[in-house]
PDB file of C-alpha atoms and ligand atoms in Angstrom:
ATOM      1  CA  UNK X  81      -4.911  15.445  -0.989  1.00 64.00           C
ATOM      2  CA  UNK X  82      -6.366  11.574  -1.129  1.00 70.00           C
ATOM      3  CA  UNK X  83      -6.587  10.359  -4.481  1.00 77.00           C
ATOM      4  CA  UNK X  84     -10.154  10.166  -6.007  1.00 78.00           C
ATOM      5  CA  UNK X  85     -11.972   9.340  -8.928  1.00 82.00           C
ATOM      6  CA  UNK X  86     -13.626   6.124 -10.239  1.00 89.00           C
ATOM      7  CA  UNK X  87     -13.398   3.090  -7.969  1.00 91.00           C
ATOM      8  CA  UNK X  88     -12.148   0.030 -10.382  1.00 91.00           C
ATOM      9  CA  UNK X  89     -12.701  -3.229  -8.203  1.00 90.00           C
ATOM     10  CA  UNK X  90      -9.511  -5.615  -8.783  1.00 89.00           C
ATOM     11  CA  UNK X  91     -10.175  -8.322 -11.562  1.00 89.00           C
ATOM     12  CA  UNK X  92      -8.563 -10.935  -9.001  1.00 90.00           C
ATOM     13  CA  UNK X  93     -11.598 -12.534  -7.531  1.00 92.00           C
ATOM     14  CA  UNK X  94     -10.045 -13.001  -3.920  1.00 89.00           C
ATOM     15  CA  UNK X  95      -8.483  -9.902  -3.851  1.00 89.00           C
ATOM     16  CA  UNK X  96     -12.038  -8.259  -4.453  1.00 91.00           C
ATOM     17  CA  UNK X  97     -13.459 -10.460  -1.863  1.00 91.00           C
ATOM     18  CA  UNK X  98     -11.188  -9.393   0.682  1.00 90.00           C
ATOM     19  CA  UNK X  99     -11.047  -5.405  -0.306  1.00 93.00           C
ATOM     20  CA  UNK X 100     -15.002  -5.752   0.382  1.00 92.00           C
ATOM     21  CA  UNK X 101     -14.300  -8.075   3.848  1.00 91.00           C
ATOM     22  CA  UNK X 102     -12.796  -4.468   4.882  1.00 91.00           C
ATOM     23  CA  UNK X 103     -14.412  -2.089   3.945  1.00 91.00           C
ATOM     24  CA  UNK X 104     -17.600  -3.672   5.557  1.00 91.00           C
ATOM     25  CA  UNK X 105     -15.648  -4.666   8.719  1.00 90.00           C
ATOM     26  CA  UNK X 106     -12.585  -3.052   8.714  1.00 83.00           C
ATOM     27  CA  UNK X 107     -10.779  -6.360   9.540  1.00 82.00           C
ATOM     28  CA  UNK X 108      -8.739  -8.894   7.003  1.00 75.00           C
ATOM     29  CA  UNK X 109     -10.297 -11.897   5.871  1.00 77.00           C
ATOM     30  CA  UNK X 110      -9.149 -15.281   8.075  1.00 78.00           C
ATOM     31  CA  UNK X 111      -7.841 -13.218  11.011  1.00 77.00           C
ATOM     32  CA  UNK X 112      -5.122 -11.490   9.097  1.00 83.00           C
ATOM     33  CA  UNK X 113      -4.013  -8.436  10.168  1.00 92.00           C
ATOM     34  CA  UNK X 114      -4.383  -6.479   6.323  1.00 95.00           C
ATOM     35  CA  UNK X 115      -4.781  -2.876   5.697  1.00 96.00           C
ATOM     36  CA  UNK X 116      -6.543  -1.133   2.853  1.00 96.00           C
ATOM     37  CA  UNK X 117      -4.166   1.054   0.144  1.00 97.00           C
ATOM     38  CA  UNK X 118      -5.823   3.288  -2.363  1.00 97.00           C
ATOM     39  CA  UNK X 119      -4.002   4.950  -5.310  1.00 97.00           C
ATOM     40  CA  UNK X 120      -4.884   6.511  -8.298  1.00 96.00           C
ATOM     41  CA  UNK X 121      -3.942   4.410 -11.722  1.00 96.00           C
ATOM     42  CA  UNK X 122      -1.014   5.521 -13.107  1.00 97.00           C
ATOM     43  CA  UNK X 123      -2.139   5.407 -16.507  1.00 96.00           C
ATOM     44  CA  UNK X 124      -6.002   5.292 -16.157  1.00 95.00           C
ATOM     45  CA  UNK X 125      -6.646   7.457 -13.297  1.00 95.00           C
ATOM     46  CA  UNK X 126      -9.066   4.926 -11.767  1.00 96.00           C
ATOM     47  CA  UNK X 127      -9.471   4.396  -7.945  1.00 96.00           C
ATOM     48  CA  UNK X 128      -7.455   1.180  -7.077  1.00 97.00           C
ATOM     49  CA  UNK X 129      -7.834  -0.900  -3.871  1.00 96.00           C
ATOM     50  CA  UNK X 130      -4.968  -2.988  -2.785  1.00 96.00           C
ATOM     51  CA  UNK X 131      -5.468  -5.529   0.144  1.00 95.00           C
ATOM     52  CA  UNK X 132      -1.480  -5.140   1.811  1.00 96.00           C
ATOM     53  CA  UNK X 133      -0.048  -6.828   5.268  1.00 96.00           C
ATOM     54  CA  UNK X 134      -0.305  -4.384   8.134  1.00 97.00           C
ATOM     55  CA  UNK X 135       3.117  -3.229   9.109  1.00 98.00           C
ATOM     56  CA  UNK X 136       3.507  -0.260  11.816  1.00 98.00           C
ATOM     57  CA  UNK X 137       5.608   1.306  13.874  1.00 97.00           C
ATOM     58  CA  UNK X 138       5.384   4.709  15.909  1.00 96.00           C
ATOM     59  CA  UNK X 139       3.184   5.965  13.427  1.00 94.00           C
ATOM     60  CA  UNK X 140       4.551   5.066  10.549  1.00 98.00           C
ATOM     61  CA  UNK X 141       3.601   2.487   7.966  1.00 98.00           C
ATOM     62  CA  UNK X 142       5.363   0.413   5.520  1.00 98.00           C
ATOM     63  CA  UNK X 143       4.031  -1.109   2.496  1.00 98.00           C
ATOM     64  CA  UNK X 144       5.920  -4.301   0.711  1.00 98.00           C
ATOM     65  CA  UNK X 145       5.433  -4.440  -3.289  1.00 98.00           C
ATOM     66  CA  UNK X 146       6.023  -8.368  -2.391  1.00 98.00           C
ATOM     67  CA  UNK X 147       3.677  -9.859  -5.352  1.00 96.00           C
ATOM     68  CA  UNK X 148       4.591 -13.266  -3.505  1.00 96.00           C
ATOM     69  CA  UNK X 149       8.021 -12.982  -5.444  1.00 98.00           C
ATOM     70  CA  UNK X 150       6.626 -12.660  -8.462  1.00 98.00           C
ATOM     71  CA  UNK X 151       9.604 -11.147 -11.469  1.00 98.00           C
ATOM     72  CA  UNK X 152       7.973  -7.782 -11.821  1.00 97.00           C
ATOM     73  CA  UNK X 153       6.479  -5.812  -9.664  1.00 98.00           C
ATOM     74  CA  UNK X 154       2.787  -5.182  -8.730  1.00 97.00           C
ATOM     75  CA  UNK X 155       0.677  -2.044 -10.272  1.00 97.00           C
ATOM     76  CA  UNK X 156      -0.174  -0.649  -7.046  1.00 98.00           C
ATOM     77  CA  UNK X 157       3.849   0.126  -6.798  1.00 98.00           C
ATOM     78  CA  UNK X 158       3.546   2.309  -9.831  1.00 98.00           C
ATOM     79  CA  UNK X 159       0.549   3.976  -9.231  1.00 98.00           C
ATOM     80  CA  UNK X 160       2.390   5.338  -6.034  1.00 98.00           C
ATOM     81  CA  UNK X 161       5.809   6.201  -7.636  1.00 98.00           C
ATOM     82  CA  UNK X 162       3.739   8.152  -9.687  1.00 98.00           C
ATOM     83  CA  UNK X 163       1.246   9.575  -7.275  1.00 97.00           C
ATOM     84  CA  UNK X 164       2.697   9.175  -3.495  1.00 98.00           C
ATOM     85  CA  UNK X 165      -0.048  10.836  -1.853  1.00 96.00           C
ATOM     86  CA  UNK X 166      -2.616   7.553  -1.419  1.00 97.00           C
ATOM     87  CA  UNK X 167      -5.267   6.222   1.540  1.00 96.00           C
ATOM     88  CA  UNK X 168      -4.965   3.772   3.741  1.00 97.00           C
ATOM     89  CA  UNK X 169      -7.776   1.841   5.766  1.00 95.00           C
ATOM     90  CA  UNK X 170      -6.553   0.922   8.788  1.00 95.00           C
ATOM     91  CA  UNK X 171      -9.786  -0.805  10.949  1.00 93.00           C
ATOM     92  CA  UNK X 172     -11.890   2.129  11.149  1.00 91.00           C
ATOM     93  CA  UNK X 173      -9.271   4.641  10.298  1.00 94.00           C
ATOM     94  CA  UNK X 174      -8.792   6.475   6.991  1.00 95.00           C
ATOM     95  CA  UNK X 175      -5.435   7.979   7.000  1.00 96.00           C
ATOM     96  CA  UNK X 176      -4.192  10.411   4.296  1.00 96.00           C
ATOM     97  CA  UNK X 177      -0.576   9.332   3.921  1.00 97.00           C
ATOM     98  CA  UNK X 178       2.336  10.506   1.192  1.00 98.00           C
ATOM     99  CA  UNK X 179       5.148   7.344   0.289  1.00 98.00           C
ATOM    100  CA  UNK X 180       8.509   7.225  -0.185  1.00 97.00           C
ATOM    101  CA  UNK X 181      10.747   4.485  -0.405  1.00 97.00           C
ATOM    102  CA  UNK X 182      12.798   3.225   2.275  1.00 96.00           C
ATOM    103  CA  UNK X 183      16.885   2.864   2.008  1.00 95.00           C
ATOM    104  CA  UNK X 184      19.775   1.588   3.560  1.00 96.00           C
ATOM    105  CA  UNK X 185      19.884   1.068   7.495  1.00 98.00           C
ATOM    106  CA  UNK X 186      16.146   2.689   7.334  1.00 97.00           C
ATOM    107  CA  UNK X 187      15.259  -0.359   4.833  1.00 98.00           C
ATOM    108  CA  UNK X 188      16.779  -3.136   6.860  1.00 98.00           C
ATOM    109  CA  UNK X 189      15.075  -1.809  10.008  1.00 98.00           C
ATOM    110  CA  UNK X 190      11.652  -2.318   8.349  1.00 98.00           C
ATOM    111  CA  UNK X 191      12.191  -5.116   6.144  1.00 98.00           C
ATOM    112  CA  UNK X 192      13.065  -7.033   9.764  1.00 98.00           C
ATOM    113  CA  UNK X 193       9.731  -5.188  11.015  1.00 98.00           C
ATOM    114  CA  UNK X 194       8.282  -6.705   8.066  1.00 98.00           C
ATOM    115  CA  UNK X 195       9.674 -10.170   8.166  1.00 98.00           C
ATOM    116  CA  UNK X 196       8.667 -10.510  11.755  1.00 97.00           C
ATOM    117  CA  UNK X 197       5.108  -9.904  10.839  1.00 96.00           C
ATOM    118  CA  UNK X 198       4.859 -12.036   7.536  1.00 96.00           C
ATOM    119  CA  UNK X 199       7.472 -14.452   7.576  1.00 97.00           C
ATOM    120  CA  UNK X 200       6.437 -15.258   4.181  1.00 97.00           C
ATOM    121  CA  UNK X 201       8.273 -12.070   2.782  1.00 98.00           C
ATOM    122  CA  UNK X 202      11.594 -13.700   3.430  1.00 98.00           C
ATOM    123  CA  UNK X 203      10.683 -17.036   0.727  1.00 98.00           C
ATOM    124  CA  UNK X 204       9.171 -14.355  -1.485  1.00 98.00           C
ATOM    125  CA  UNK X 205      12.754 -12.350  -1.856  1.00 98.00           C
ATOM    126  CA  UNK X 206      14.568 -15.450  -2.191  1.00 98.00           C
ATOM    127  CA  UNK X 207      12.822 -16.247  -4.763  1.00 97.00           C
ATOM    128  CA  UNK X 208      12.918 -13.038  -7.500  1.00 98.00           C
ATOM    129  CA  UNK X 209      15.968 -11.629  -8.538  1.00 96.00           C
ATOM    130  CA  UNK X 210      14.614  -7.464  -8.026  1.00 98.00           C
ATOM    131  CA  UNK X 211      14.956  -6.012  -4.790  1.00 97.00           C
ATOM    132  CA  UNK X 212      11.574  -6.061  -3.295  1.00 98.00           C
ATOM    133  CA  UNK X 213      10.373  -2.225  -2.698  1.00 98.00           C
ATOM    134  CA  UNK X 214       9.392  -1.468   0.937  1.00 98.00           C
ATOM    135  CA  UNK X 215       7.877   2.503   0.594  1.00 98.00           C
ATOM    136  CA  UNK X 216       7.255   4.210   4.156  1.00 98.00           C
ATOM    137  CA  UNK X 217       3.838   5.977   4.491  1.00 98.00           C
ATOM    138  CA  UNK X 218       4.025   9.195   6.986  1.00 97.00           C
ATOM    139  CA  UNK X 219       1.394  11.767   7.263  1.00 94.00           C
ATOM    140  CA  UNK X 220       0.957  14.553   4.543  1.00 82.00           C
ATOM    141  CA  UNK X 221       3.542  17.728   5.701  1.00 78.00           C
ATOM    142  CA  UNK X 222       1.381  20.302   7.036  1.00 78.00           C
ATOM    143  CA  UNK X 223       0.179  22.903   4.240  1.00 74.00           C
ATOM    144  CA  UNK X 224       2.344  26.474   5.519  1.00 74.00           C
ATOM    145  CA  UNK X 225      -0.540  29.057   6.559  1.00 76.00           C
ATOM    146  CA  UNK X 226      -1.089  32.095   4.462  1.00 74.00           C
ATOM    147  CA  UNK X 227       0.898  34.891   4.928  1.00 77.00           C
ATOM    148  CA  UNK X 228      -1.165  37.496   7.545  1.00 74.00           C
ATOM    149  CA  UNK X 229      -3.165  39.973   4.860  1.00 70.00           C
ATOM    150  CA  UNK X 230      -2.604  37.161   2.024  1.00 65.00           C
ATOM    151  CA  UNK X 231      -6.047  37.300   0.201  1.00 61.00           C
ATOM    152  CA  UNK X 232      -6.699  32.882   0.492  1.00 55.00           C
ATOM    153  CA  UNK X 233      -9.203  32.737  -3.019  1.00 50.00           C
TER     154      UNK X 233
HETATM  155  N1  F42 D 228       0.654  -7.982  -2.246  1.00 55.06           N
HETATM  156  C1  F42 D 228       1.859  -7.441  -2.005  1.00 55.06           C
HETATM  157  O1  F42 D 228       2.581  -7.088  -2.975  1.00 55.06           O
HETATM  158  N2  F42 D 228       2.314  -7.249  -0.718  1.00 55.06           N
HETATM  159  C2  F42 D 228       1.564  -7.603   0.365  1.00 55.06           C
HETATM  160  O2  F42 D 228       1.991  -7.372   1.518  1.00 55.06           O
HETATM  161  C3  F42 D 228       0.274  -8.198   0.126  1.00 55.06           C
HETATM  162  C4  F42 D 228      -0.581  -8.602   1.165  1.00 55.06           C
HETATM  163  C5  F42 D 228      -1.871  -9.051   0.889  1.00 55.06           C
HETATM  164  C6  F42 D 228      -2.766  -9.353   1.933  1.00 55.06           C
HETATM  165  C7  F42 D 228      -4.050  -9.765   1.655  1.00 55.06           C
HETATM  166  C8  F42 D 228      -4.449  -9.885   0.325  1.00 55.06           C
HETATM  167  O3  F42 D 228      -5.729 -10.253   0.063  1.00 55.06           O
HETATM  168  C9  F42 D 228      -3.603  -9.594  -0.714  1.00 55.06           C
HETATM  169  C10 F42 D 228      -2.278  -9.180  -0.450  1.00 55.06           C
HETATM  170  N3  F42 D 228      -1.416  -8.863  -1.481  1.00 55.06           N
HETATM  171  C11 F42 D 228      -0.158  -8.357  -1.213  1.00 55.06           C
HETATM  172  C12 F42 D 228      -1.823  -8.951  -2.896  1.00 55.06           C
HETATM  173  C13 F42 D 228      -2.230  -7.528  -3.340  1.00 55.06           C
HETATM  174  O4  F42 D 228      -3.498  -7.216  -2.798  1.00 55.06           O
HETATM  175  C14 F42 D 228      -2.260  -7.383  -4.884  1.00 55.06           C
HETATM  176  O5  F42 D 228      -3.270  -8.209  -5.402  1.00 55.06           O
HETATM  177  C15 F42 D 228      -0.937  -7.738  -5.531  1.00 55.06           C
HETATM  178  O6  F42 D 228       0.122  -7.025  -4.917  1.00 55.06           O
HETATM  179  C16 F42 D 228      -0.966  -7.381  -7.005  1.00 55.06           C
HETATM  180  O7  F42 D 228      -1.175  -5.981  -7.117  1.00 55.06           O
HETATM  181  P1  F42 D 228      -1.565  -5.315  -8.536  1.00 55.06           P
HETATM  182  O8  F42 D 228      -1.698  -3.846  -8.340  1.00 55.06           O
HETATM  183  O9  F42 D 228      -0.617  -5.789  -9.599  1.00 55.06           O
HETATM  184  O10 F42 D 228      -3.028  -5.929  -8.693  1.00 55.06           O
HETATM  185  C17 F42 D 228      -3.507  -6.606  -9.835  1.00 55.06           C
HETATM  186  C18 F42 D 228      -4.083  -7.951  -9.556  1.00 55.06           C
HETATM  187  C19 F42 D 228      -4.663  -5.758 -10.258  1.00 55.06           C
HETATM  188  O11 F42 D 228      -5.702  -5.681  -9.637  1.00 55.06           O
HETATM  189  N4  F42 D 228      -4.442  -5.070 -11.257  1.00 55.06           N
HETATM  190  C20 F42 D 228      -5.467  -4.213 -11.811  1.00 55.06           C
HETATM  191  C21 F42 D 228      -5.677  -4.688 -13.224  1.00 55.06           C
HETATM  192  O12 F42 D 228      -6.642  -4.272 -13.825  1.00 55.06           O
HETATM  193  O13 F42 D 228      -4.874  -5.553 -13.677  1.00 55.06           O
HETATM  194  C22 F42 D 228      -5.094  -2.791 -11.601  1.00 55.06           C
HETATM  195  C23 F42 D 228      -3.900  -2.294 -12.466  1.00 55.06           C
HETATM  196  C24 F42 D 228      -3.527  -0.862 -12.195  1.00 55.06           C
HETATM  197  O14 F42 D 228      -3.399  -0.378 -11.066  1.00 55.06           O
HETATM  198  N5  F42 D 228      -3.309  -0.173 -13.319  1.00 55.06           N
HETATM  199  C25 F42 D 228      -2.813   1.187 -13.302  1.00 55.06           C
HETATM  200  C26 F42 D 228      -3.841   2.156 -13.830  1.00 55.06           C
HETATM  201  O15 F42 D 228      -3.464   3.200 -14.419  1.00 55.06           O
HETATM  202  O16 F42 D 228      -5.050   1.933 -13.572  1.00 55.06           O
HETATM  203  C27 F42 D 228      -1.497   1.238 -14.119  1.00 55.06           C
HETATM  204  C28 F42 D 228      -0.407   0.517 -13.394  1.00 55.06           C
HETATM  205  C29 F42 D 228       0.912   0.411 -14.173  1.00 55.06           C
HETATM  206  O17 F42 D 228       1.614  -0.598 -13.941  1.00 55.06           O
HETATM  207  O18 F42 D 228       1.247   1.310 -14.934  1.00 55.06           O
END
């Protein structure tokens, strides 16, 4: 199920500006290719709205708790180790994914994927001493049909 609940716009002026930029057009502000994450607050509940790079591949996305290699890492990374099942905007499409995080070979792959598509990640790991989290977003597992006979309410 999506998270929902009470939208609480970002206090970071640009990042509001650019959550707004697309929702109203579905595209990222200056050209950039940006998708929309949603998760529910980790502490307060509230509806949060993350502006993140677009990463993809075969149907799969990857999200990069980057913080431009800040020391710590960004809230939106705990409100989805605490509640994986989140939205993301992609253009016109609102997908209901579930996160985990990506290891090993399965990390490397991406974080390339990643690299290749914002160089900028790169500088950004260089620059903090934590690992930076890459989580993969896949489609909710399909919900297993009632048993035949199985009263459903
Ligand atoms: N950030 C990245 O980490 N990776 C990216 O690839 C990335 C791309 C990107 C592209 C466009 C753009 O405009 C911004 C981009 N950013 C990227 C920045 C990103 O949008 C976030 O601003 C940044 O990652 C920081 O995330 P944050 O969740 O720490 O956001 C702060 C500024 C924020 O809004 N915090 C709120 C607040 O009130 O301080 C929400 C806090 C929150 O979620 N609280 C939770 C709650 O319960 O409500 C609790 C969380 C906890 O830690 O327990």
């Amino acid at each position: 199920m999506a998270p929902d609940g009470e939208y609480a716009p970002s206090p970071v002026p640009w990042v509001r500006e650019e959550v707004e930029h697309l929702e109203r057009t579905g595209a990222g502000l200056r050209g950039r290719a940006v998708v929309l994450l949603t998760t529910a607050g980790a502490r307060t509940g509230l509806l949060r709205k993350t502006p993140l790079m677009r990463v993809t591949h075969a149907g799969v996305y990857a999200i990069v708790a980057s913080m431009a290699g800040s020391d710590r890492h960004p809230h939106w990374y705990a409100n989805v180790l605490a509640e994986p099942r989140v939205t993301l905007r992609d253009g016109d499409e609102v997908l209901s994914l579930v996160a985990r995080a990506a290891a090993g070979a399965e990390r490397s792959a991406w974080w390339s994927r990643a690299c290749t598509v914002f160089p900028s990640y790169v500088g950004y790991q260089s620059r903090t001493r934590r690992q930076i989290p890459l989580l993969l977003l896949e489609p909710a597992p399909a919900q297993p049909a009632p048993a035949p006979g199985h009263p459903t309410s």
